[in-house]
Amino acid sequence: NKDYVEMSDFEEARDKVRWGRAKRSRVVDENEKRLTAYHEAGHALVQAMLKDADPLHKVSIIPRGPMGGATFALPEKDRLFYSKKYCLAELQIFFGGRIAEELFCDDITSGAQSDIKQATMLARGIIMEWGMGEEVGPISYAPDWGNDSYFGRTTPDYSQRTAEIIDNEVKKLIDSAYVKVKDLLEANREKLEALAQALIKYETLDADDVRTIIEGGHLEKPTVSDLLAAEQKKTAKANDSDWLLDDNDQTDENKES
């Protein structure tokens, strides 16, 4: 029932196609909502503070698809390749949510499952496919599944010793990213706390909102409850107007009769 399409409509369309329909009607336990807010605040803070990462676009704790919330980045350009600095920044972003849970919720959850899986895949890509490992060096150990499956091979074409070196390098990358993120979030606890509280209040923050909070500012915008109340008031007013029109029509008919 809009007169024209707004940017918010394009945002919702893009998010729906990529991540699934927003489950705004889903009843979320308050403790779960709080945990999700800290988890996503951790991702968003790391994303916003690392210069080698893609710029933050927005962060939300509205359930969408299988996710309880999400942090969205917006690349400034198409990437033809990935630099090592960019990859290491991405590794740190993946662990922002898990570490925020650990620091602020005194617990960790399965909500980081996808983050851990993506971080592990990226770390293995860095070492096995892109030749960025310090010990392994510029050698590709990525399996060629097409040829292997054709000849019936199911074992890697490198030694057990090499496999151990690869595993050690992958773990080294993961551990290093984890420690760096933990140090970053501990040094910025107040900013992360402010972001989490803003997410609980507003549910979705764009990049400008996050920047304002990180710089110590305060947000002045309507909450979700305010918007719902305004919409209900508008609907009630429209219904009252319709009732008055119907009542006037009936009065006119009575006069004519």
Coordinates of C-alpha atoms in Angstrom, one line a residue:
N1 CA 0.0 0.0 0.0
K2 CA 2.9 2.4 -0.5
D3 CA 3.0 5.2 -3.1
Y4 CA 6.6 4.4 -3.9
V5 CA 9.4 2.0 -3.2
E6 CA 11.9 3.0 -0.5
M7 CA 15.5 1.9 0.2
S8 CA 14.2 -0.2 3.1
D9 CA 12.2 -2.3 0.7
F10 CA 15.3 -3.0 -1.4
E11 CA 17.2 -3.9 1.9
E12 CA 14.5 -6.3 3.0
A13 CA 14.3 -7.9 -0.5
R14 CA 18.1 -8.4 -0.6
D15 CA 18.2 -9.8 2.9
K16 CA 15.2 -12.1 2.3
V17 CA 16.8 -13.6 -0.8
R18 CA 20.2 -14.1 0.7
W19 CA 19.4 -15.0 4.3
G20 CA 15.7 -15.9 4.5
R21 CA 12.5 -14.3 5.6
A22 CA 12.6 -12.2 8.8
K23 CA 10.8 -14.0 11.6
R24 CA 9.5 -10.9 13.4
S25 CA 6.6 -12.8 14.9
R26 CA 8.8 -15.4 16.5
V27 CA 8.7 -15.3 20.3
V28 CA 12.3 -14.9 21.6
D29 CA 13.2 -15.7 25.2
E30 CA 14.7 -12.6 26.9
N31 CA 17.9 -14.4 27.9
E32 CA 18.3 -15.7 24.3
K33 CA 17.7 -12.2 23.0
R34 CA 20.4 -10.8 25.3
L35 CA 22.9 -13.5 24.3
T36 CA 22.2 -12.9 20.6
A37 CA 22.7 -9.1 21.1
Y38 CA 26.1 -9.6 22.7
H39 CA 27.1 -12.2 20.1
E40 CA 26.2 -9.9 17.2
A41 CA 27.7 -6.8 18.9
G42 CA 31.0 -8.8 19.1
H43 CA 31.0 -9.4 15.4
A44 CA 30.0 -5.8 14.6
L45 CA 32.6 -4.2 16.8
V46 CA 35.4 -6.3 15.3
Q47 CA 34.1 -5.7 11.8
A48 CA 34.0 -1.9 12.4
M49 CA 37.4 -1.7 14.0
L50 CA 39.6 -3.7 11.7
K51 CA 40.9 -1.7 8.8
D52 CA 41.6 -4.7 6.6
A53 CA 38.0 -6.0 6.8
D54 CA 35.1 -5.1 4.6
P55 CA 33.1 -2.1 5.9
L56 CA 30.3 -2.9 8.3
H57 CA 26.8 -2.4 6.7
K58 CA 24.4 -3.2 9.5
V59 CA 23.8 -5.6 12.4
S60 CA 20.5 -7.1 13.5
I61 CA 19.1 -9.5 16.1
I62 CA 15.9 -10.1 14.2
P63 CA 15.8 -13.9 13.5
R64 CA 16.1 -14.6 9.8
G65 CA 16.2 -18.0 8.2
P66 CA 18.2 -20.4 10.5
M67 CA 20.0 -17.4 12.2
G68 CA 19.1 -15.7 15.5
G69 CA 20.8 -12.5 14.2
A70 CA 23.4 -11.4 11.7
T71 CA 26.1 -8.9 11.0
F72 CA 26.3 -7.7 7.4
A73 CA 29.4 -6.4 5.6
L74 CA 29.3 -4.3 2.4
P75 CA 32.4 -4.8 0.2
E76 CA 33.5 -1.6 -1.4
K77 CA 34.3 -3.4 -4.7
D78 CA 34.3 -6.8 -6.3
R79 CA 37.2 -9.0 -5.2
L80 CA 39.2 -10.9 -7.8
F81 CA 41.5 -12.3 -5.1
Y82 CA 42.0 -12.2 -1.3
S83 CA 45.0 -10.8 0.4
K84 CA 46.4 -12.5 3.5
K85 CA 45.7 -9.4 5.6
Y86 CA 42.0 -9.5 4.5
C87 CA 41.8 -13.2 5.3
L88 CA 43.3 -12.8 8.8
A89 CA 40.8 -10.0 9.5
E90 CA 38.0 -12.2 8.4
L91 CA 39.2 -14.9 10.8
Q92 CA 39.0 -12.4 13.7
I93 CA 35.5 -11.3 12.8
F94 CA 34.3 -14.9 12.8
F95 CA 35.3 -15.3 16.5
G96 CA 33.9 -11.9 17.7
G97 CA 30.5 -13.4 18.6
R98 CA 31.9 -16.5 20.5
I99 CA 34.3 -14.4 22.5
A100 CA 31.6 -11.8 23.3
E101 CA 29.4 -14.6 24.7
E102 CA 32.4 -15.8 26.8
L103 CA 33.2 -12.3 28.2
F104 CA 29.7 -11.0 28.9
C105 CA 27.4 -14.0 29.3
D106 CA 29.6 -16.3 31.3
D107 CA 28.9 -19.1 28.9
I108 CA 29.3 -20.2 25.3
T109 CA 26.6 -21.6 22.9
S110 CA 26.1 -23.4 19.7
G111 CA 25.3 -20.1 18.1
A112 CA 28.9 -19.9 16.9
Q113 CA 28.7 -23.2 15.0
S114 CA 28.6 -21.6 11.5
D115 CA 31.3 -19.0 12.5
I116 CA 33.7 -21.8 13.6
K117 CA 33.0 -23.8 10.4
Q118 CA 33.7 -20.9 8.2
A119 CA 36.8 -19.9 10.1
T120 CA 38.2 -23.5 9.8
M121 CA 37.5 -23.6 6.1
L122 CA 39.1 -20.2 5.6
A123 CA 42.2 -21.2 7.6
R124 CA 42.6 -24.4 5.6
G125 CA 42.2 -22.4 2.4
I126 CA 45.0 -20.0 3.5
I127 CA 47.3 -22.9 4.2
M128 CA 46.3 -25.6 1.7
E129 CA 45.1 -23.7 -1.4
W130 CA 46.7 -20.2 -1.4
G131 CA 50.2 -21.0 -0.2
M132 CA 50.2 -18.5 2.6
G133 CA 51.5 -20.8 5.4
E134 CA 54.8 -20.1 7.0
E135 CA 55.9 -23.8 7.3
V136 CA 54.1 -25.3 4.4
G137 CA 55.0 -22.5 2.0
P138 CA 53.7 -21.9 -1.5
I139 CA 52.6 -25.5 -2.2
S140 CA 49.0 -26.5 -3.0
Y141 CA 47.7 -29.4 -0.9
A142 CA 44.1 -28.9 -1.8
P143 CA 42.5 -32.2 -3.0
D144 CA 41.6 -32.4 -6.6
W145 CA 38.3 -34.2 -6.0
G146 CA 37.5 -34.5 -9.7
N147 CA 40.7 -36.5 -10.6
D148 CA 40.7 -38.4 -7.2
S149 CA 37.1 -39.5 -7.5
Y150 CA 37.7 -40.6 -11.2
F151 CA 40.6 -42.9 -10.2
G152 CA 38.9 -44.0 -7.0
R153 CA 41.4 -42.3 -4.7
T154 CA 40.2 -41.4 -1.2
T155 CA 43.5 -40.6 0.5
P156 CA 45.4 -37.3 0.2
D157 CA 48.5 -37.2 -2.0
Y158 CA 50.8 -36.0 0.8
S159 CA 52.4 -37.7 3.8
Q160 CA 51.2 -38.0 7.4
R161 CA 54.0 -35.7 8.4
T162 CA 52.8 -33.0 6.0
A163 CA 49.2 -33.5 7.3
E164 CA 50.4 -32.8 10.8
I165 CA 52.2 -29.6 9.7
I166 CA 49.1 -28.4 7.9
D167 CA 47.0 -29.1 11.0
N168 CA 49.5 -27.3 13.2
E169 CA 49.5 -24.2 10.9
V170 CA 45.7 -24.2 10.7
K171 CA 45.4 -24.3 14.5
K172 CA 48.1 -21.6 14.8
L173 CA 46.1 -19.3 12.6
I174 CA 42.9 -20.0 14.6
D175 CA 44.5 -19.6 18.0
S176 CA 46.2 -16.3 16.9
A177 CA 42.9 -14.8 15.6
Y178 CA 41.1 -15.9 18.8
V179 CA 43.7 -14.2 21.1
K180 CA 43.7 -11.0 19.1
V181 CA 40.0 -10.7 19.1
K182 CA 39.8 -11.4 22.8
D183 CA 42.4 -8.7 23.5
L184 CA 40.4 -6.3 21.2
L185 CA 37.1 -6.9 22.9
E186 CA 38.5 -6.8 26.4
A187 CA 40.1 -3.4 25.6
N188 CA 36.7 -2.1 24.3
R189 CA 34.3 -3.7 26.8
E190 CA 32.3 -0.4 27.3
K191 CA 31.8 0.0 23.5
L192 CA 30.6 -3.6 23.2
E193 CA 28.3 -3.3 26.1
A194 CA 26.8 -0.1 24.6
L195 CA 26.3 -1.8 21.2
A196 CA 24.6 -4.8 22.8
Q197 CA 22.2 -2.6 24.8
A198 CA 21.4 -0.6 21.6
L199 CA 20.6 -3.9 19.8
I200 CA 18.3 -5.0 22.5
K201 CA 16.5 -1.7 22.3
Y202 CA 16.4 -1.1 18.5
E203 CA 17.0 -4.6 17.2
T204 CA 18.8 -3.3 14.0
L205 CA 21.7 -0.8 13.8
D206 CA 23.2 0.5 10.6
A207 CA 26.9 1.4 10.1
D208 CA 26.3 5.1 11.2
D209 CA 24.5 3.9 14.3
V210 CA 27.4 1.7 15.2
R211 CA 29.9 4.4 14.5
T212 CA 28.0 6.8 16.7
I213 CA 28.0 4.4 19.6
I214 CA 31.7 3.5 19.2
E215 CA 32.6 7.2 19.3
G216 CA 30.7 7.6 22.6
G217 CA 27.5 9.2 21.2
H218 CA 23.8 8.4 21.9
L219 CA 21.2 7.3 19.4
E220 CA 18.0 9.4 19.0
K221 CA 15.6 7.4 17.0
P222 CA 12.3 5.6 17.6
T223 CA 12.4 2.0 18.9
V224 CA 10.5 -0.9 17.4
S225 CA 7.8 -0.5 20.0
D226 CA 7.5 3.2 19.1
L227 CA 7.0 2.4 15.5
L228 CA 4.4 -0.3 16.2
A229 CA 2.5 2.0 18.5
A230 CA 2.5 4.8 15.8
E231 CA 1.3 2.3 13.2
Q232 CA -1.5 1.1 15.6
K233 CA -2.5 4.7 16.3
K234 CA -2.6 5.4 12.5
T235 CA -4.8 2.3 11.9
A236 CA -7.1 3.2 14.8
K237 CA -7.5 6.8 13.5
A238 CA -8.3 5.5 10.0
N239 CA -10.9 3.1 11.4
D240 CA -12.5 6.0 13.4
S241 CA -12.6 8.1 10.2
D242 CA -14.3 5.3 8.3
W243 CA -16.8 4.9 11.1
L244 CA -17.6 8.6 11.1
L245 CA -18.1 8.6 7.3
D246 CA -20.4 5.6 7.5
D247 CA -22.4 7.3 10.4
N248 CA -22.7 10.5 8.4
D249 CA -23.9 8.6 5.3
Q250 CA -26.6 6.9 7.4
T251 CA -27.7 10.3 8.9
D252 CA -28.0 11.8 5.4
E253 CA -30.1 8.8 4.3
N254 CA -32.4 9.2 7.3
K255 CA -32.9 12.9 6.4
E256 CA -33.8 12.1 2.9
S257 CA -36.3 9.4 4.0

